[in-house]
Coordinates of C-alpha atoms in Angstrom, one line a residue:
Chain V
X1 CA 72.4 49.7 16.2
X2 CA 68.8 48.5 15.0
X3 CA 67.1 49.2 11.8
X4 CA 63.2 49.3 10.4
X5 CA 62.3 48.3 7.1
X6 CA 58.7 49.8 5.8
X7 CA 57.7 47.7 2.9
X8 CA 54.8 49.2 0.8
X9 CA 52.9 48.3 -2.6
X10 CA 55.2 51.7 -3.6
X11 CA 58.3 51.8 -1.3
X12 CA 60.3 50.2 0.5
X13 CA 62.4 52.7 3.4
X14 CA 64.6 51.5 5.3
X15 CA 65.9 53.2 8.5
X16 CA 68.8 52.7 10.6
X17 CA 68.8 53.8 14.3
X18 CA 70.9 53.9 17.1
X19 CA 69.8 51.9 20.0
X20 CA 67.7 54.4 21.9
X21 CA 66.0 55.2 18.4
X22 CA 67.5 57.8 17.4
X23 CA 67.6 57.3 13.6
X24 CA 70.9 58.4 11.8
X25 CA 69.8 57.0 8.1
X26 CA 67.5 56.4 5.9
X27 CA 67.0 55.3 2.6
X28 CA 64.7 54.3 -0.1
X29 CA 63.4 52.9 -3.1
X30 CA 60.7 51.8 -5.6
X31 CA 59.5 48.3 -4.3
X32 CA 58.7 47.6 -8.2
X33 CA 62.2 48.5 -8.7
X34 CA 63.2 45.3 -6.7
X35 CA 60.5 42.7 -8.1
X36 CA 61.2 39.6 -5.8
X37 CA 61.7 39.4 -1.9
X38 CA 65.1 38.3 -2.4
X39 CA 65.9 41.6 -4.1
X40 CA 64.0 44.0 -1.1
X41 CA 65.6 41.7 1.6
X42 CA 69.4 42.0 -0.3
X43 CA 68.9 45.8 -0.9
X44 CA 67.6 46.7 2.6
X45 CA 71.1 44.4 3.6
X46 CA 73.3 46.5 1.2
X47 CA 71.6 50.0 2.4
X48 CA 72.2 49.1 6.1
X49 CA 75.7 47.9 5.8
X50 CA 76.9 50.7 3.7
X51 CA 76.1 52.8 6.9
X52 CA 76.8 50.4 9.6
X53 CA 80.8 50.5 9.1
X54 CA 82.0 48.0 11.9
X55 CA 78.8 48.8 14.7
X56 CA 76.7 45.2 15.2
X57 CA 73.3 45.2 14.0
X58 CA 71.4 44.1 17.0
X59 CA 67.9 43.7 15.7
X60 CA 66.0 44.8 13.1
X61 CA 61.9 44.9 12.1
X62 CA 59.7 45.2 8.8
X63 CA 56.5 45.9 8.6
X64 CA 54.6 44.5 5.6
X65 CA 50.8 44.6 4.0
X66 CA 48.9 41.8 5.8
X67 CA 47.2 39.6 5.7
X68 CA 50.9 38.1 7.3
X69 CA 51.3 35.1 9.8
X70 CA 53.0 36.7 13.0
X71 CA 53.7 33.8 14.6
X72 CA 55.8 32.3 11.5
X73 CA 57.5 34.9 10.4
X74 CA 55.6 34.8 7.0
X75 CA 53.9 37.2 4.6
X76 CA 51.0 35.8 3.8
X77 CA 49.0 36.8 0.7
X78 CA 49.7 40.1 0.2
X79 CA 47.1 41.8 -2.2
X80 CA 49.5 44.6 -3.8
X81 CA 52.5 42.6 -3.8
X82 CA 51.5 40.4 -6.2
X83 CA 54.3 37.3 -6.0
X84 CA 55.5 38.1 -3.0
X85 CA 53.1 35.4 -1.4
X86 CA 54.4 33.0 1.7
X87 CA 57.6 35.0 1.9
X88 CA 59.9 33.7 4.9
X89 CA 60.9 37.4 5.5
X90 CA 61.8 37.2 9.0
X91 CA 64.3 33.9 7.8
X92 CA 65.6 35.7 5.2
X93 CA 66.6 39.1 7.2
X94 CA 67.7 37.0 9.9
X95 CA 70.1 34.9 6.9
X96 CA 70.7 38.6 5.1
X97 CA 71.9 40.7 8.6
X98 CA 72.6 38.2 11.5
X99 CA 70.7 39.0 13.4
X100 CA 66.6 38.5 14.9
X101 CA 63.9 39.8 12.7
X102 CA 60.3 40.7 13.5
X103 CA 57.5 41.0 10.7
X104 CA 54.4 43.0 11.7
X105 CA 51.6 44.2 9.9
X106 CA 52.4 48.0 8.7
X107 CA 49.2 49.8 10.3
X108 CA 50.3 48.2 13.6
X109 CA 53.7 49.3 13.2
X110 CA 52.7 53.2 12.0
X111 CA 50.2 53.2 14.9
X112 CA 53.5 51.5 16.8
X113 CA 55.7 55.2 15.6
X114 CA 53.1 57.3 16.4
X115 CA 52.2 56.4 19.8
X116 CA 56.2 56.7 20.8
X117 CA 57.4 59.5 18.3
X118 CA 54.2 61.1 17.1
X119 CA 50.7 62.5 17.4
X120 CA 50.2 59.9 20.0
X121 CA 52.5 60.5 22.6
X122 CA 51.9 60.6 26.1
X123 CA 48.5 58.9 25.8
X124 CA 47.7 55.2 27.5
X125 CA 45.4 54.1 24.6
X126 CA 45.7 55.2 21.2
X127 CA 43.5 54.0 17.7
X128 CA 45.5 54.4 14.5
X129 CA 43.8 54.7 12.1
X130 CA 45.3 55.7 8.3
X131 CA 43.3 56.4 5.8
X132 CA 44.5 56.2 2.1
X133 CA 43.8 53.8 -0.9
X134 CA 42.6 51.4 2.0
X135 CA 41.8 52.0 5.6
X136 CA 43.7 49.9 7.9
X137 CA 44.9 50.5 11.8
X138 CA 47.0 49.7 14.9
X139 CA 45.9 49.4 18.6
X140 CA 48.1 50.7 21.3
X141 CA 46.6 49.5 24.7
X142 CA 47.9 50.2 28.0
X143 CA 51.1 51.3 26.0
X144 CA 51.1 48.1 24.2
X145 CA 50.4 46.7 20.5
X146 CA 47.0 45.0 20.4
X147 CA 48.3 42.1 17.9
X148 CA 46.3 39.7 18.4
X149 CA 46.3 35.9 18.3
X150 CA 47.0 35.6 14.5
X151 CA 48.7 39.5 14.1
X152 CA 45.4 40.8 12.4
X153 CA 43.8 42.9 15.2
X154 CA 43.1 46.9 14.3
X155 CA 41.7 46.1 10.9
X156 CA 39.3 49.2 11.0
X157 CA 38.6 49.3 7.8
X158 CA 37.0 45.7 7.4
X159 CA 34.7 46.9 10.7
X160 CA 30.9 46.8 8.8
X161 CA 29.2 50.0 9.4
X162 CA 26.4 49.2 7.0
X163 CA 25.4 45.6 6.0
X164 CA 23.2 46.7 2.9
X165 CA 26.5 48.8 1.8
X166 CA 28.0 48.5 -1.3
X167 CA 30.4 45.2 -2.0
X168 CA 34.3 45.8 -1.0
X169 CA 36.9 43.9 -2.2
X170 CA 37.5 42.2 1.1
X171 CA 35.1 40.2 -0.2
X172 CA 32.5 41.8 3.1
X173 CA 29.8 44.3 2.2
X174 CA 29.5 47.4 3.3
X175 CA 32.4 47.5 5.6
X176 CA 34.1 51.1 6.5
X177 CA 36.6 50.5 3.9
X178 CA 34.2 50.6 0.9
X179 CA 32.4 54.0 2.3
X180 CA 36.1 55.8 2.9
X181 CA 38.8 54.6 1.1
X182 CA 40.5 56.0 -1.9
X183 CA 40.3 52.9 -4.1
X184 CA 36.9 52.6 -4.0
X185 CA 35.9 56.2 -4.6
X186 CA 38.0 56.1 -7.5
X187 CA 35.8 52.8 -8.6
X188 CA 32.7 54.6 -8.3
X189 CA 33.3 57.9 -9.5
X190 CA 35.5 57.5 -11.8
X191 CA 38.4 60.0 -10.4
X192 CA 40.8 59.6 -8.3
X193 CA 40.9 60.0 -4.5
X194 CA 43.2 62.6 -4.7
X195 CA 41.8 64.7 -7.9
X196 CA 38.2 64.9 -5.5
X197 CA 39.9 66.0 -2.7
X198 CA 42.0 68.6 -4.7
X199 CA 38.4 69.6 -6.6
X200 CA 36.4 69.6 -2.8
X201 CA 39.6 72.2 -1.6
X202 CA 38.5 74.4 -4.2
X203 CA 35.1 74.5 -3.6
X204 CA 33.5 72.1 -5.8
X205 CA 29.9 70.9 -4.7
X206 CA 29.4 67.6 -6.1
X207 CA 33.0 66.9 -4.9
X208 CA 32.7 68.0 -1.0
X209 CA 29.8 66.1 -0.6
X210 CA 31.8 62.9 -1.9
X211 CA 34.3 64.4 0.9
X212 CA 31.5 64.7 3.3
X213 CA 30.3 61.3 3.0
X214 CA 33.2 59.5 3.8
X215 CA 33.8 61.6 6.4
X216 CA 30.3 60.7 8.0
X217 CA 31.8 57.1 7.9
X218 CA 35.0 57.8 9.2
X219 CA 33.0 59.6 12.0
X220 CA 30.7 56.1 12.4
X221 CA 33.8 54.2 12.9
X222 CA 35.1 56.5 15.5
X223 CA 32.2 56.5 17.7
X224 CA 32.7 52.3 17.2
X225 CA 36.0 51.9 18.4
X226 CA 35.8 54.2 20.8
X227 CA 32.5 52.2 22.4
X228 CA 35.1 48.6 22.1
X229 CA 38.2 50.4 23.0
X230 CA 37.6 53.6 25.2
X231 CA 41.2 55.1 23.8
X232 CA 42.3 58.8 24.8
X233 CA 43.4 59.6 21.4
X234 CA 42.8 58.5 18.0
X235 CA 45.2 59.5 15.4
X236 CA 44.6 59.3 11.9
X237 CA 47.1 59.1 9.2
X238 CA 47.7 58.4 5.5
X239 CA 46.6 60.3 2.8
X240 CA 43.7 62.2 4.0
X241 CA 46.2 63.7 6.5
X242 CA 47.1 66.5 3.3
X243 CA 43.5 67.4 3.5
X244 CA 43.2 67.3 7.2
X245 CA 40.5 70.9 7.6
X246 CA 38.2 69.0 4.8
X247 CA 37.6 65.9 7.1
X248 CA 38.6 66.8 11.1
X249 CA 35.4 69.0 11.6
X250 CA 33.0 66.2 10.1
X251 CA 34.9 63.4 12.0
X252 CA 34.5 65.4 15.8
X253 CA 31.1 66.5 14.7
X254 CA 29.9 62.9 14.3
X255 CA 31.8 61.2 17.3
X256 CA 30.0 64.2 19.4
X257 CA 26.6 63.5 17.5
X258 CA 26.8 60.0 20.6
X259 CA 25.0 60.9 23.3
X260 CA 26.4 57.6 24.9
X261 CA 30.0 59.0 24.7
X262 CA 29.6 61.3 26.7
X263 CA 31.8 64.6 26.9
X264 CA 34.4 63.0 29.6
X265 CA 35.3 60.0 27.7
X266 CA 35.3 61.4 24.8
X267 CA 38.7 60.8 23.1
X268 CA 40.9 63.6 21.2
X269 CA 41.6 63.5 17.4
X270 CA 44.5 64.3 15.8
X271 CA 46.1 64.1 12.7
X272 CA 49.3 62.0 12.4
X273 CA 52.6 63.8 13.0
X274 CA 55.2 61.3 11.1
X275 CA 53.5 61.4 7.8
X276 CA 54.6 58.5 5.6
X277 CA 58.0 58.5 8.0
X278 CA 55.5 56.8 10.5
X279 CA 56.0 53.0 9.1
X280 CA 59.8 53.4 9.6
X281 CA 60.0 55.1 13.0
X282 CA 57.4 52.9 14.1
X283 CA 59.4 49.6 12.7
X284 CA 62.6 51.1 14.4
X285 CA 60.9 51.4 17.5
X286 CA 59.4 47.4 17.5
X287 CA 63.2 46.4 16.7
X288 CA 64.1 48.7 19.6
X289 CA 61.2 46.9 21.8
X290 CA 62.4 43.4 21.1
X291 CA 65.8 44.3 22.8
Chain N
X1 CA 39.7 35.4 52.3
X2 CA 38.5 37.9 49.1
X3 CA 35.2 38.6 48.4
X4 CA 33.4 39.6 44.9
X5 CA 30.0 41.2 44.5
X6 CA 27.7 41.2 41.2
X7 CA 25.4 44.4 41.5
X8 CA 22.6 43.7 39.1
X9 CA 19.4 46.2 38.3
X10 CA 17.3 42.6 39.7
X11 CA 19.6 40.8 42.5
X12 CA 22.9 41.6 44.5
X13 CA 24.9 38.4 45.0
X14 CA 28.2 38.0 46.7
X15 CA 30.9 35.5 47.1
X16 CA 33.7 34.7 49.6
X17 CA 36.8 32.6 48.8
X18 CA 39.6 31.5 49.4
X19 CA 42.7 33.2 48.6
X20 CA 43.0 31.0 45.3
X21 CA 40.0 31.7 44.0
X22 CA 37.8 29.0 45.3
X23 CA 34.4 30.2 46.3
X24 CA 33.2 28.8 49.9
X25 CA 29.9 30.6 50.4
X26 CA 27.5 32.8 48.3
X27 CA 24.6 34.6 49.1
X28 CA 22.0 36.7 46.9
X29 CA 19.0 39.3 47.4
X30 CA 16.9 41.4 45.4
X31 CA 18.0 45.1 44.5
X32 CA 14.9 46.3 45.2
X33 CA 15.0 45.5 48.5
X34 CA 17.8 47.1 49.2
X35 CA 17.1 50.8 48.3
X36 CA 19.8 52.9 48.6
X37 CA 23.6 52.1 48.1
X38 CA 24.5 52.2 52.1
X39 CA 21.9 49.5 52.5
X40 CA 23.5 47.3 49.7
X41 CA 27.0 47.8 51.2
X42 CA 25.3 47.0 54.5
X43 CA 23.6 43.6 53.3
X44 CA 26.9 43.0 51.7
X45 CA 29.1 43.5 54.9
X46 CA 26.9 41.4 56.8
X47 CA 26.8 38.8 54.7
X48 CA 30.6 38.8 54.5
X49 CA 31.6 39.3 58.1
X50 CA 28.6 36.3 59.0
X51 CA 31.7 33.5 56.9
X52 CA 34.6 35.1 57.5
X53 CA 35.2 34.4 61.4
X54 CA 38.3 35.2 62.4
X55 CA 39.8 35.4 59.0
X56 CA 40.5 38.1 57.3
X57 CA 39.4 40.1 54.3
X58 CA 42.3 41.2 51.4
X59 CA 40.0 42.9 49.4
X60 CA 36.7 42.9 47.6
X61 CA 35.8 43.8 43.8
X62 CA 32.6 44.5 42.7
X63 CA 30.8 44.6 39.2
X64 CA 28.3 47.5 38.2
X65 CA 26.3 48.4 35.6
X66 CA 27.8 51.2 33.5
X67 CA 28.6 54.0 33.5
X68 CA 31.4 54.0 36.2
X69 CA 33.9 56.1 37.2
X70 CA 37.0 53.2 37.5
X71 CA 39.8 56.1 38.1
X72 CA 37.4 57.3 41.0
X73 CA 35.7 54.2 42.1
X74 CA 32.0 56.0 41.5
X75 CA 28.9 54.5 40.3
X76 CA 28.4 57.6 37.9
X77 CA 24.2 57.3 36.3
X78 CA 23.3 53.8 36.0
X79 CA 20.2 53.4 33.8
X80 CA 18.6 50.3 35.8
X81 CA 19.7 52.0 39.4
X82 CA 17.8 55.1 39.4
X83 CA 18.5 56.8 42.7
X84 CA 21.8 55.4 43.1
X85 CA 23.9 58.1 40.9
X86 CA 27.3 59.0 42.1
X87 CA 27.8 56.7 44.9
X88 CA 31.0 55.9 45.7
X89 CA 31.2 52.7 45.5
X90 CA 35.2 52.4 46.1
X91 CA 35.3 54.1 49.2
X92 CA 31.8 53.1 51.3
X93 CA 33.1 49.5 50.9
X94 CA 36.5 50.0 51.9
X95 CA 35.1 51.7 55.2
X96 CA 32.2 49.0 55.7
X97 CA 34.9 45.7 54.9
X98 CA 38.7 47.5 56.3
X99 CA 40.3 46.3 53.0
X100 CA 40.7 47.4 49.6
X101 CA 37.9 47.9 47.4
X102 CA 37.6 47.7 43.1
X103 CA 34.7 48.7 41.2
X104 CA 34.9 47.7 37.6
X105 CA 31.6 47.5 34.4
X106 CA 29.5 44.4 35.5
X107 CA 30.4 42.4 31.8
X108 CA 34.0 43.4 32.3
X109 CA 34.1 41.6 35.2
X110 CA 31.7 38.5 33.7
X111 CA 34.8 38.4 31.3
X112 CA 37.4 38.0 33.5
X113 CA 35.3 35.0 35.1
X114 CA 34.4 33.5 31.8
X115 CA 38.1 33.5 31.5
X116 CA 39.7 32.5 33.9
X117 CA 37.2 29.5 35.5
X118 CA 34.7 29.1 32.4
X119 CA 34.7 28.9 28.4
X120 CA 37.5 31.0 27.7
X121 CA 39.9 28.9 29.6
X122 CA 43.5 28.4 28.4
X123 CA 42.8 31.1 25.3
X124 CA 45.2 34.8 25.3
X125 CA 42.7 36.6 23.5
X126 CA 38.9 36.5 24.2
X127 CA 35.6 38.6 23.0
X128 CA 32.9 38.4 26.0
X129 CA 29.7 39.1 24.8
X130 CA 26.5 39.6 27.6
X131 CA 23.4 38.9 25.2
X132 CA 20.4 40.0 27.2
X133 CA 17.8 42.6 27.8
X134 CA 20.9 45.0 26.8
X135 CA 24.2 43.6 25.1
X136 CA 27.8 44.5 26.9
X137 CA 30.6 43.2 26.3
X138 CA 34.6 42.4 28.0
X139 CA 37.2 42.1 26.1
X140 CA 40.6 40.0 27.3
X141 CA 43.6 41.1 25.4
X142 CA 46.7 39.0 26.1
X143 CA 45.3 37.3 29.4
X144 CA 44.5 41.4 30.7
X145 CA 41.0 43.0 31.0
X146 CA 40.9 45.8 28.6
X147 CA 39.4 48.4 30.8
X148 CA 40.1 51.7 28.3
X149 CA 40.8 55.2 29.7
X150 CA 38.0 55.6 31.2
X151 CA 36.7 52.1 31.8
X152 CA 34.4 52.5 29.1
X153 CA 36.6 49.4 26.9
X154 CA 34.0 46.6 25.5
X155 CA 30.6 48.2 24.8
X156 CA 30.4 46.1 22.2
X157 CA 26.4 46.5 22.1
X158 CA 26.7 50.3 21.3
X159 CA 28.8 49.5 18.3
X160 CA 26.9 50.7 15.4
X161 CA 25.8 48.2 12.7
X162 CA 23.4 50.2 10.6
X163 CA 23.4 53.7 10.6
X164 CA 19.8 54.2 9.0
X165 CA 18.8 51.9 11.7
X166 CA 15.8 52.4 14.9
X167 CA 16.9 54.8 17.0
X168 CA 18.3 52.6 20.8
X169 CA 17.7 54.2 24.2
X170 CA 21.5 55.1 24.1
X171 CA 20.5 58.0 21.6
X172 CA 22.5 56.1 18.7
X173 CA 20.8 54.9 15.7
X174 CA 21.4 51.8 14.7
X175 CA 23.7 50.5 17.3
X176 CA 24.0 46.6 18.0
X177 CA 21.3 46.1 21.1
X178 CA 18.8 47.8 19.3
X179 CA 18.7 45.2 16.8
X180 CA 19.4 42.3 19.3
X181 CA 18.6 43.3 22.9
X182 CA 15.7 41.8 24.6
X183 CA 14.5 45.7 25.8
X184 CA 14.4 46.6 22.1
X185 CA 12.6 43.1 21.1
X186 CA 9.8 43.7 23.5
X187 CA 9.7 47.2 22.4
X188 CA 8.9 46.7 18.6
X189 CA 6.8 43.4 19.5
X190 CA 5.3 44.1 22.4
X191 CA 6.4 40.3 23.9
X192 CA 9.2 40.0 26.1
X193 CA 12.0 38.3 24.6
X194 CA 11.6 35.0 26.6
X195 CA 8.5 34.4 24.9
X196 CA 9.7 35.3 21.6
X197 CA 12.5 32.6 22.1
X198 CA 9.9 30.3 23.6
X199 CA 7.9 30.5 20.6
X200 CA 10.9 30.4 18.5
X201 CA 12.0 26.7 19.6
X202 CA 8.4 25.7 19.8
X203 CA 8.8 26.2 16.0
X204 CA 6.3 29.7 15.6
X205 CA 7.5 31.0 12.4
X206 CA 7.1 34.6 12.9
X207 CA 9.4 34.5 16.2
X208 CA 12.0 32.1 14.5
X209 CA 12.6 35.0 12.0
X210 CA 12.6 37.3 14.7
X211 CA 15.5 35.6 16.3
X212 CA 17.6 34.7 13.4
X213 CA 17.5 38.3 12.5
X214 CA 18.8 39.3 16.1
X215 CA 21.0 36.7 15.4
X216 CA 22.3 37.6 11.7
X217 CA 23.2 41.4 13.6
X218 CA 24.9 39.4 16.6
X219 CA 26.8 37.5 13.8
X220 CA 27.9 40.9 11.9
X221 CA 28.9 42.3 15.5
X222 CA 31.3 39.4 15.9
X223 CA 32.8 39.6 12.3
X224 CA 33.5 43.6 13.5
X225 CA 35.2 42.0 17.1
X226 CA 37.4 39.4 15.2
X227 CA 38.9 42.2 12.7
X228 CA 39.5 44.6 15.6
X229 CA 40.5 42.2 17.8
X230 CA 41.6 39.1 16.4
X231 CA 40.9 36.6 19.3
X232 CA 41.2 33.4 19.9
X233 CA 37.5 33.2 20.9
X234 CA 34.1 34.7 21.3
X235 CA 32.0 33.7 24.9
X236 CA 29.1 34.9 24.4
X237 CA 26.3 34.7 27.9
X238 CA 23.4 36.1 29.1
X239 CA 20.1 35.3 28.6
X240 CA 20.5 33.9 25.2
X241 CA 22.3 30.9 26.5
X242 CA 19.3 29.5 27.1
X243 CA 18.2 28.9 23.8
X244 CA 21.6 28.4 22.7
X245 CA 20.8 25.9 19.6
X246 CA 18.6 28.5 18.5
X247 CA 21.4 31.2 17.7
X248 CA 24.6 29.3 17.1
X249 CA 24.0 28.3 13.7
X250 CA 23.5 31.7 12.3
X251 CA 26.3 33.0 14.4
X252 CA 28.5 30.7 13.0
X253 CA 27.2 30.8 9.8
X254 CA 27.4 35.0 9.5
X255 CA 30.9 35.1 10.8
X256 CA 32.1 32.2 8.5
X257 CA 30.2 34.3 5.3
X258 CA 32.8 36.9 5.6
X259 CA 35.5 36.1 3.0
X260 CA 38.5 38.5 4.8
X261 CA 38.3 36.0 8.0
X262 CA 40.2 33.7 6.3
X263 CA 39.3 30.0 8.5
X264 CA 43.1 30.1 9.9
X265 CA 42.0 33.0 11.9
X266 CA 38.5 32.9 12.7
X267 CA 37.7 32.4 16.2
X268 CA 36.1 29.8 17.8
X269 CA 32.3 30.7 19.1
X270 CA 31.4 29.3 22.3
X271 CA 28.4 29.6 24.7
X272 CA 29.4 30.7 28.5
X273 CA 30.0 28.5 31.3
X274 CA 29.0 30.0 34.1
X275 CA 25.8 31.2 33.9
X276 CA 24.2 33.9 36.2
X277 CA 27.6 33.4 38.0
X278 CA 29.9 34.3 36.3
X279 CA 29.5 38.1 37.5
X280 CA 30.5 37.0 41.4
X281 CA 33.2 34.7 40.1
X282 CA 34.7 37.6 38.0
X283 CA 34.9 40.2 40.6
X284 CA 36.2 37.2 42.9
X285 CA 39.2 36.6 39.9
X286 CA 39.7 40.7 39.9
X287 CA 40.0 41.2 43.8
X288 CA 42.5 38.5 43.9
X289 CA 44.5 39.7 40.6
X290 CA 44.3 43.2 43.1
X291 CA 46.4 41.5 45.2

């Protein structure tokens, strides 16, 4: 068997999978619930082995907020997982279920689900992109995770689309994350992402053209990543997905506003197909891939 | 013996080596004289077949300005080739040479030199950026050229920076080479770039801002790179090599101002080795990796 761990500022699922992926269990819970990594890693052990019975554990993968340290095996600095900083969690699974453990960052590893159980199958090259509270993403090229030297490639949402733009809390200015994500439309108008989507759905003005806008950047960051990448399909995930027909026509309107991409290489857009399952299949299928 | 060919808008150059990669002749001509795309092949063949004795030729790659058709081997509208639309490249070499033939985007393949025989030796992950009259780009992900779907991967100069920014000849606004490319500097100056730089290191005042402000958008262009593709380092060539102290600082100094490249990750920048050759030397690298 292999299992997948998603471990978010809100939940921690776990997934357990036989080995061609199929997943037979999953379970979760409330990662304030389980305060220290200790805890997660002990009740991610207890939830796998209550399922296990006497099958062998033969790999199993987490993916985790970065920034993390790929090459260690180390959650770096994680900015909603306050204490949690320069956890050994690849150690401590390996110590907690006996088997090898890969951390990876946990837009790589929902781009990772879609591209082999989602929106984005069939394709060669896929963008991930999900769009929530933050904006972050996952590169599949030629079929393969773009991870980059230090495991911190595909973060879209730290891509500057506007240099005068307002300050983000990436410390950059005006990067796509600032103009699109929920955490910052909150900070400037006072509501929350989902209460101005909910208001923009039922027709309000002021709140479409809040939509609108960050749609318009969305689109701006499409058109860029298609120019660097040239995928076939980008898929975009995370919140927004619940508002999907208040965003998708904005987002294929601006990527076909390029004249330089022109119609043939243009790439598809679709919305994500695992919802918030996505971190889970995708970490089952990166235990699956270390086989 | 393999041979590569650099197909510029100014000269045609072509190289013959060994099966290892070692060049043992080169030759060069102006595009201009040439005229139509039979007559380059021609020139080409000739200059091939005149070193090659009784060896014999494995195959031949060639580098040309975008857009190209990779999946069918077409030259499909380049800008600085009028005339020369639609030639299929691919197939008029393979009858003119009796081997295999690869076309592939001209700064691809001046990647894929820089890193295999110049600056970007010994790294996994490498940004390639061609700073000249236009901007392109290669990208090298995990020792692989990063071609895309359509071989459209790497335009990192039609990334857009500013979205309120001067309109480029693409029919973006805003993109990178309108705010660096030579083209676009003579355009709003009305001196060619090379004596903007001139002036520049001759310590005129007016053409020092000029550059640094090309150079401050070049900077925010490799923040963008590093957070999408986290390499180990950024080559950047073309023309601006030449007045390489003048732009380094400010490239360094832009990508080291964003706070979310933390120092453990940001890449090394590093001028290109090669020069003018590293197009010939790439498409030599790409006919033999054909092999």
């Amino acid at each position: 068997m292999i299992a997948g761990i998603d471990l978010g500022g809100t939940q921690v699922r776990v997934a357990l999978a036989e080995d061609d992926g199929e997943i037979v269990h999953s379970d979760k819970t409330r990662t304030g619930l389980l305060k220290t990594p200790q805890a997660m890693v002990d009740w991610t052990a207890a939830a796998i082995h209550r399922r296990l019975g006497r099958k062998k554990l033969r790999a199993v993968a987490i993916g985790a907020p970065g920034p993390i340290d790929t090459t260690r095996g180390i959650l770096s600095n994680p900015p909603n997982l306050p204490g949690w900083q320069n956890s050994p969690l690849e150690r401590m699974l390996r110590d907690a279920l006996g088997c090898p453990a890969h951390l990876e960052n946990d837009a790589n590893l929902a781009g990772v689900g879609e591209y082999h159980r989602g929106a984005g199958r069939g394709s060669r090259n896929m963008v991930y992109i999900t769009w929530s509270t933050g904006v972050g993403g996952g590169l599949i090229v030629n079929g393969q995770l773009l991870s980059g030297s230090h495991g911190s490639a595909g973060e879209v949402g730290h891509m500057i689309i506007d240099p005068d733009g307002p300050l983000d809390g990436c410390g950059q200015r005006g990067c796509l994350e600032v103009f699109t994500g929920g955490r910052q439309m909150q900070a400037h108008t006072g509501e929350s992402a989902a209460e101005i989507f909910a208001a923009a759905e039922e027709g309000d003005h002021e709140a479409k053209a809040i939509v609108d806008r960050a749609a318009y950047y969305m689109g701006l960051a499409l058109i860029n990543v298609t120019n660097l990448i040239d995928p076939d399909i980008i898929v975009i995930g995370g919140g927004v997905t619940r508002s999907w027909k208040l965003v998708a026509p904005t987002l294929e309107q601006v990527l076909r506003s390029s004249p330089f991409i022109r119609p043939e290489r243009r790439p598809k857009i679709r919305r994500a197909a695992l919802g918030d399952r996505a971190g889970q299949v995708g970490a089952v299928e990166w235990a699956r891939l270390s086989l």
